Structures are given as structure tokens and as C-alpha cells.
Short mmCIF file of C-alpha atoms in Angstrom, two decimals:
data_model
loop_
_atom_site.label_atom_id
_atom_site.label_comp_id
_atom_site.label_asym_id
_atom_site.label_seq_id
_atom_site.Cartn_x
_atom_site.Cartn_y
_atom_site.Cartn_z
CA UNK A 255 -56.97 -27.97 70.21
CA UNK A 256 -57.55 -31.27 69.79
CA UNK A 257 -61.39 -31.37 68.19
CA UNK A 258 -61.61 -34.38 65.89
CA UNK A 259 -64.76 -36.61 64.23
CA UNK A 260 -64.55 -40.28 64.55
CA UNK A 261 -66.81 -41.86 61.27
CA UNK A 262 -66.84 -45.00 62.31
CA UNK A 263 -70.07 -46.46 59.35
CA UNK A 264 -72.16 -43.52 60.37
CA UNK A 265 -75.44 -44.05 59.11
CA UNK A 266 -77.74 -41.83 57.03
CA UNK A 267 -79.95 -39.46 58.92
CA UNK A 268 -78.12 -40.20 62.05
CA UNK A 269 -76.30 -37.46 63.69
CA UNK A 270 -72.95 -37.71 65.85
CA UNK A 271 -73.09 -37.92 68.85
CA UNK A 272 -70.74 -35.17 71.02
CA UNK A 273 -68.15 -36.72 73.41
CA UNK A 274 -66.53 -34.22 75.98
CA UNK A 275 -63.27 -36.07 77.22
CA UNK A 276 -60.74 -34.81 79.58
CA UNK A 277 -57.62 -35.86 78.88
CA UNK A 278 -55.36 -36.30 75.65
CA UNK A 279 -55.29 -39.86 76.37
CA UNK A 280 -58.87 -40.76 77.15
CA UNK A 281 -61.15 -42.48 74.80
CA UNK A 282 -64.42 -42.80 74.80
CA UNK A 283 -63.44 -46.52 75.12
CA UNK A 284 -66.22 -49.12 74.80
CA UNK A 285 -69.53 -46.45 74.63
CA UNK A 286 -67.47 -45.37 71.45
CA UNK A 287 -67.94 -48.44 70.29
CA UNK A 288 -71.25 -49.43 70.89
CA UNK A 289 -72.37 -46.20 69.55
CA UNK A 290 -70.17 -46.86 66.73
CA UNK A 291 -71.69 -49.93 66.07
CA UNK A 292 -75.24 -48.25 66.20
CA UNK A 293 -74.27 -46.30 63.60
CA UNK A 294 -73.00 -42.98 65.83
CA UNK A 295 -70.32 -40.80 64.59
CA UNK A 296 -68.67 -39.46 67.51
CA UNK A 297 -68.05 -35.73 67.93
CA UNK A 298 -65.14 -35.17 70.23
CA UNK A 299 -64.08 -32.19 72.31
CA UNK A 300 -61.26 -32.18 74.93
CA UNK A 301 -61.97 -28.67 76.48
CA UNK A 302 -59.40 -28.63 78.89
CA UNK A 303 -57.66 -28.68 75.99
CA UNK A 304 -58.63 -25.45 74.53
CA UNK A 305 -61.68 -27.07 72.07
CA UNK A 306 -65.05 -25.20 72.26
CA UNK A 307 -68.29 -26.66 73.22
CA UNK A 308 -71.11 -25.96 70.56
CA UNK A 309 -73.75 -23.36 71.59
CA UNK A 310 -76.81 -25.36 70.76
CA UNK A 311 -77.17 -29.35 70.23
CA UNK A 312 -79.37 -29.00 67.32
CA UNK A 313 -76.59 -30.49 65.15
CA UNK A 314 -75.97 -34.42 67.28
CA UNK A 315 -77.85 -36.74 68.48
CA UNK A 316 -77.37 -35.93 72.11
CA UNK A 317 -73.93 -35.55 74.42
CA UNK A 318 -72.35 -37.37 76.81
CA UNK A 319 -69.51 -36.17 79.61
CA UNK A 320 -67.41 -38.81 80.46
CA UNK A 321 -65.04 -39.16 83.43
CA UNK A 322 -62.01 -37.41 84.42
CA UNK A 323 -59.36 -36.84 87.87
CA UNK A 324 -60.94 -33.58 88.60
CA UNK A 325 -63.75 -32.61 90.62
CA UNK A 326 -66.67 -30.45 89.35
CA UNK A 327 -66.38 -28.33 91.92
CA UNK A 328 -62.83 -27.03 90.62
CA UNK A 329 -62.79 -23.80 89.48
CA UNK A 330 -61.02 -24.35 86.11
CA UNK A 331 -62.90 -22.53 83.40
CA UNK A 332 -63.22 -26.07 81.32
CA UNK A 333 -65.12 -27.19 84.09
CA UNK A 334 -67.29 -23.57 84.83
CA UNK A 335 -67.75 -23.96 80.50
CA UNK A 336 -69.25 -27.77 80.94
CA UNK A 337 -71.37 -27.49 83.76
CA UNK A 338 -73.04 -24.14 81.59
CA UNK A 339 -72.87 -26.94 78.18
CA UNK A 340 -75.02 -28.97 80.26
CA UNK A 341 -77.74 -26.47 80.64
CA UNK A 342 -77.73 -26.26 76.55
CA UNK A 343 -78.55 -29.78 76.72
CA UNK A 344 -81.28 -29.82 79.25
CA UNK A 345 -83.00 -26.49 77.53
CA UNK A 346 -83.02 -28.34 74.34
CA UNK A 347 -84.26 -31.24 75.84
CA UNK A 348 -81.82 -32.99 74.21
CA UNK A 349 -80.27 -36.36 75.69
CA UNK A 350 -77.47 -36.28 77.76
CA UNK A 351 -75.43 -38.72 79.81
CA UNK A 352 -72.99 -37.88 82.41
CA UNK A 353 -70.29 -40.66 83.24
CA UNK A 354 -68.62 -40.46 87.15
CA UNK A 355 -67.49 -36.71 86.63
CA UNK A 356 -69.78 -35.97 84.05
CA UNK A 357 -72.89 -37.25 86.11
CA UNK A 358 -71.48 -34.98 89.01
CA UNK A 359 -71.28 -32.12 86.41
CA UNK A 360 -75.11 -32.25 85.81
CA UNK A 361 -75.69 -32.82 89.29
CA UNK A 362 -74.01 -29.17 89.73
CA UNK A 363 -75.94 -27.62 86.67
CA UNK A 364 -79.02 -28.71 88.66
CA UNK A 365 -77.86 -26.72 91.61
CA UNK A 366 -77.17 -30.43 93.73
CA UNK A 367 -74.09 -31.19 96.01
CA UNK A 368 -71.20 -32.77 95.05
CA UNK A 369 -68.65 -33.79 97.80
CA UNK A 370 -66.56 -36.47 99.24
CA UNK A 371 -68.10 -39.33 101.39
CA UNK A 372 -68.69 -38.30 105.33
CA UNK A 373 -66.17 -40.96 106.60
CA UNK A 374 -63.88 -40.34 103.87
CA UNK A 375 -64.51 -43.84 101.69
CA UNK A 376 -64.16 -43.89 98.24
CA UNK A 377 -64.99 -46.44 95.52
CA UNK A 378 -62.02 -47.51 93.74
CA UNK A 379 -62.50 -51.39 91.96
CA UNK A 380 -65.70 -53.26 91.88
CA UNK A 381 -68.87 -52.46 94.14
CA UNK A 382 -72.22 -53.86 94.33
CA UNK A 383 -74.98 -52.23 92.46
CA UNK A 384 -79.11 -52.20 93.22
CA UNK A 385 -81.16 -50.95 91.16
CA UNK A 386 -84.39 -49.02 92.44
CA UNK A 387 -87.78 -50.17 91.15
CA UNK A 388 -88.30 -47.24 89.13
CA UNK A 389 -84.95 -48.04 87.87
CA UNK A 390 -86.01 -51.94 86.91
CA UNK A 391 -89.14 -49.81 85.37
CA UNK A 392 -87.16 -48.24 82.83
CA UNK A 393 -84.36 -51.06 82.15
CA UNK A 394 -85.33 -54.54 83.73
CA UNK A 395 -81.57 -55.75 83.86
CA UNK A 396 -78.74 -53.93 86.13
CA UNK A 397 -75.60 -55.21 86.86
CA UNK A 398 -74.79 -56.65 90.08
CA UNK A 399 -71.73 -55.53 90.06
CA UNK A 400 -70.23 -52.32 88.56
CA UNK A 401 -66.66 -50.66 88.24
CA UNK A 402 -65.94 -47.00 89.97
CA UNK A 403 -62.56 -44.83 90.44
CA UNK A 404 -64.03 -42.10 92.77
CA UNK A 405 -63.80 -39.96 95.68
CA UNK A 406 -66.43 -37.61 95.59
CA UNK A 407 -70.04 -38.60 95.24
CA UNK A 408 -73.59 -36.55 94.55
CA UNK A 409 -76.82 -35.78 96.68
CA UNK A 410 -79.81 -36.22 94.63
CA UNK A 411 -80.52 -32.79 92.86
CA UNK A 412 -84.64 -31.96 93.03
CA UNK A 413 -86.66 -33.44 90.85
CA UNK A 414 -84.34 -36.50 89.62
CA UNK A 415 -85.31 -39.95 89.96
CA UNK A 416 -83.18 -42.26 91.66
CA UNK A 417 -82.33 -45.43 89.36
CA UNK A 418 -79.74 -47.24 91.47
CA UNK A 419 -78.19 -47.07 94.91
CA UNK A 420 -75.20 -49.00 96.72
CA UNK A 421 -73.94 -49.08 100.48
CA UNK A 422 -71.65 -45.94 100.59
CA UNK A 423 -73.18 -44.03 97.52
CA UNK A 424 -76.50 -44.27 97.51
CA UNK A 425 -76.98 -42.48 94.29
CA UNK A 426 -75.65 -44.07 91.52
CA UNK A 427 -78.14 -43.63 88.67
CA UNK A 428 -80.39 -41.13 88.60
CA UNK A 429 -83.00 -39.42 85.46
CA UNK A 430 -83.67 -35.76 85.42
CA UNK A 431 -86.80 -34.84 82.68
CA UNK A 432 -87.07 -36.81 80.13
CA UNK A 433 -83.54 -37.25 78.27
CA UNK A 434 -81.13 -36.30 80.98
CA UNK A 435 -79.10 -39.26 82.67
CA UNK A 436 -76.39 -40.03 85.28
CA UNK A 437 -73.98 -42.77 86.19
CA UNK A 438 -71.36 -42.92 88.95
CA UNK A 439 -69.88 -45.97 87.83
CA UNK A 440 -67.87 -46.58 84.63
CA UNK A 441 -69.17 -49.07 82.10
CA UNK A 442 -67.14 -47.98 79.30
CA UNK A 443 -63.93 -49.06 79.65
CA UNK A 444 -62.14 -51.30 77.38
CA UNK A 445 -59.27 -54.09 78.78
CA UNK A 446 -56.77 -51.75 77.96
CA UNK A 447 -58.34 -48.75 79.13
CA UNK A 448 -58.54 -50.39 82.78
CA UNK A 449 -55.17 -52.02 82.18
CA UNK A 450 -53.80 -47.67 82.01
CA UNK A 451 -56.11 -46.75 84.72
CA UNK A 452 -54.58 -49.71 87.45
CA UNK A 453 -50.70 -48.30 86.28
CA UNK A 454 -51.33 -44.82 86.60
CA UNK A 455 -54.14 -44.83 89.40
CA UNK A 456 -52.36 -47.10 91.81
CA UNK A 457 -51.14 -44.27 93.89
CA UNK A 458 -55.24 -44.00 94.98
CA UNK A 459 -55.52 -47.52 95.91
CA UNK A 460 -54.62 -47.49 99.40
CA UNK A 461 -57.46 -44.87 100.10
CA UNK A 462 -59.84 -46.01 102.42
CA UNK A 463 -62.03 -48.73 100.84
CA UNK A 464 -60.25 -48.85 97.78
CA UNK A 465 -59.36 -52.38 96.15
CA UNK A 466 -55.63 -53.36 95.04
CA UNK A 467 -54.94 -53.46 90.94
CA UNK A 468 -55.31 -57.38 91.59
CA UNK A 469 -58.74 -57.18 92.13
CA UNK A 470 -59.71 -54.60 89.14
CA UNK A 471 -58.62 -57.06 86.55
CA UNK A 472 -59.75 -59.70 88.40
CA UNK A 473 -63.15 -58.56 88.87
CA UNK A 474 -63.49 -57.56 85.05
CA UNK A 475 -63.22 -61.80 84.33
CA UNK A 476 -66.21 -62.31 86.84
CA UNK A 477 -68.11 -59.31 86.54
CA UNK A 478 -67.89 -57.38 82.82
CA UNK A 479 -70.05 -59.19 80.82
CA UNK A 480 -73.48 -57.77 82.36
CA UNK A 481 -72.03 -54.69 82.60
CA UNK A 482 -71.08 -54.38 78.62
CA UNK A 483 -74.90 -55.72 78.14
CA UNK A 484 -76.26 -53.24 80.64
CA UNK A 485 -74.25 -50.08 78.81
CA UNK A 486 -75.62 -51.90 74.91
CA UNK A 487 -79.12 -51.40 76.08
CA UNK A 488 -78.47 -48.59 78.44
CA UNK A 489 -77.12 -46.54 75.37
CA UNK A 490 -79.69 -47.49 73.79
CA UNK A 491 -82.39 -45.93 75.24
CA UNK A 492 -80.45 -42.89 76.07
CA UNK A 493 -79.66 -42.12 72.11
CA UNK A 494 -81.26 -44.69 69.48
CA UNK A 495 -85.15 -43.74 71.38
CA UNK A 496 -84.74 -39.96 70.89
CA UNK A 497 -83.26 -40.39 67.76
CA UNK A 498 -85.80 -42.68 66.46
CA UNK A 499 -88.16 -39.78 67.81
CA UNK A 500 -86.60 -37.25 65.71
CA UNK A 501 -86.74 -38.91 62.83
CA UNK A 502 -90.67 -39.06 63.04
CA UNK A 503 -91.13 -35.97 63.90
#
């Protein structure tokens, strides 16, 4: 088991916030650190790994499910135990963001589809991103352009809003309720992080539509900054509001 708290200058009254990773060597990367910097403690739990999920959320500040090489429609019992976690969260009403695989894992708890694109295209480098209006209702600045490692993308489960769309997946951001959230793209890797993901992903990037390692790094020089100040604010209304709430209550 691999269950650990990072303490990175928690503050008083706040409470961590659970991380669900899904390998030994992923991090929580640059959402780690904003939160950190918020004044999050981060709760993590590898459950592939044999670490248990906590039965009620009543304890952090919310959850988030970040990305991972598996699909959630594998029938590993992590992955059965996550997409039932989930359903804690959104019972509790308590916030929740799902990241690529983790956004695919709520989009299964809310009885959606989850499957590969039609002609076989995946997103694999740097893609365009549009917001929808109701998404520039609830956050005014998106990033043009975001980073993805994907095959498999979601149909819109009933009763989520749509934030943001693209050409070949049009549903990359979507709201369920009031605190639930989720992102096909990844905004929380670090230099290094993508660094590791170009070396041991390159095998993926002569699928169709998929961009060389080149372009990955490249594209983190042009395109990065507006996606670390999308993720600052984005993070912030997914956690610091609902805190904040608490707190008053």
C-alpha cells in the first residue's frame, strides 16, 4: 500500500484534499502544487495499489481522479472500486474533479458512454480547445490550446453541462450538479512530468492523429502558460468556493 499525506503549509481549518493516482510513479504534478500553495494538504491513494478509498468525504475538502493508461471500462476491481468512490462524492455533494481517466470515470458513475473515437483518432500532443458559453459563464478565460494523451473519449452523461468542445472530442469539460467536474485534457503536468510521459508514451505516437515527442515539448513553450492560469483559477473554484462555503456554514 502506498497511502501517504503530503503537508505541504496546510492551513488551519482547511481540509486535504484526496488524490486517487494510478501509478507508483505518478504525481499529482502541478494541481499538487497549486493546491499546495492554497493551502491543501493532499491525501493520496494509489488503489491499484492495494490503498482503500474512504467511505464518506466528510473528512477533505473534495477529491480529484487524475489520469492513468487504463480505460474505465476495464474490469479491474480498482477501477469497479473508483467509479462506486465517485458516487460517495456526488451523494455528499461534495466537489470532485475527474482528470482524462478520472473525468471518464464519472462519466461511467453517471451511467454515460465511454469509448474510442468512430474513425479511430486519438488526441495525443496539443489540440485546440473552445469553450461553450455556459462554459465562459462560469470561468471567462479557457485556453486555446490544451494538452491530451488519449484514446477513448465520453458522450455527455444526462443532465451535465457541456463547458468546452474541440473538433474530434466534442466534450471536453463538462459540470454535473453543483460540485462535480470533468476534464479530458491534462493541465497538471509539470516539465518533467511531460518530459516521462514523451519517453515512455512514444510507442502511442504514431496512432492516428497523434503528434511526435517534438511537438509535446514544443508546444508546452507556446502554449502552457494559459493553461497553468486556467488550472490556478479552475482549481479554484472547484475547491477554495466550497470550502469557503463550509466554513460559513
Amino acid at each position: 500500500m502506498t497511502r501517504k499525506t503530503i503537508d505541504s503549509g496546510q492551513r488551519p481549518g482547511k481540509r486535504p484534499v484526496l488524490a486517487v493516482l494510478h501509478q507508483e510513479r505518478s504525481s499529482a504534478g502541478r494541481v499538487g502544487q497549486i493546491l499546495a500553495e492554497r493551502g491543501f494538504a493532499l491525501d493520496i491513494r494509489r488503489p491499484a495499489l492495494g490503498d482503500p478509498l474512504p467511505q464518506t468525504l466528510a473528512g477533505h475538502s473534495g477529491a480529484i481522479v487524475f489520469g492513468g493508461p487504463m480505460s474505465a471500462n476495464d474490469p479491474d476491481p480498482f477501477i469497479r472500486a473508483e467509479i462506486d468512490f465517485i458516487g460517495v462524492a456526488l451523494k455528499e455533494n461534495a466537489p470532485f474533479l475527474g482528470i482524462c481517466l478520472g473525468a471518464q470515470m464519472l462519466v461511467r458513475q453517471l451511467g454515460g458512454l465511454v469509448a474510442p473515437h468512430p474513425d479511430g483518432l486519438t488526441e495525443i500532443g496539443w489540440y485546440p480547445l473552445e469553450a461553450t458559453e455556459r462554459g465562459r459563464q462560469i470561468l471567462p478565460a479557457w485556453p486555446a490550446m490544451v494538452y491530451h494523451f488519449h484514446r477513448e473519449g465520453f458522450a455527455l452523461p444526462e443532465g451535465a453541462e457541456r463547458l468546452a468542445t474541440a473538433e474530434h472530442y466534442p466534450n471536453q469539460a463538462f459540470r454535473y450538479g453543483e460540485n462535480a467536474w470533468g476534464i479530458q485534457f491534462h493541465g497538471e503536468l509539470t516539465r518533467a512530468m511531460m518530459h516521462r510521459w514523451v519517453v515512455y508514451g512514444a510507442s502511442r505516437f504514431e496512432l492516428p492523429n497523434a503528434q511526435l515527442g517534438a511537438r509535446h515539448l514544443e508546444g508546452r513553450f507556446d502554449y502552457d502558460a494559459p493553461l497553468r492560469q486556467f488550472m490556478e483559477s479552475f482549481l479554484q473554484l472547484v475547491f477554495e468556493r466550497a470550502e469557503a462555503g463550509c466554513a460559513a456554514a
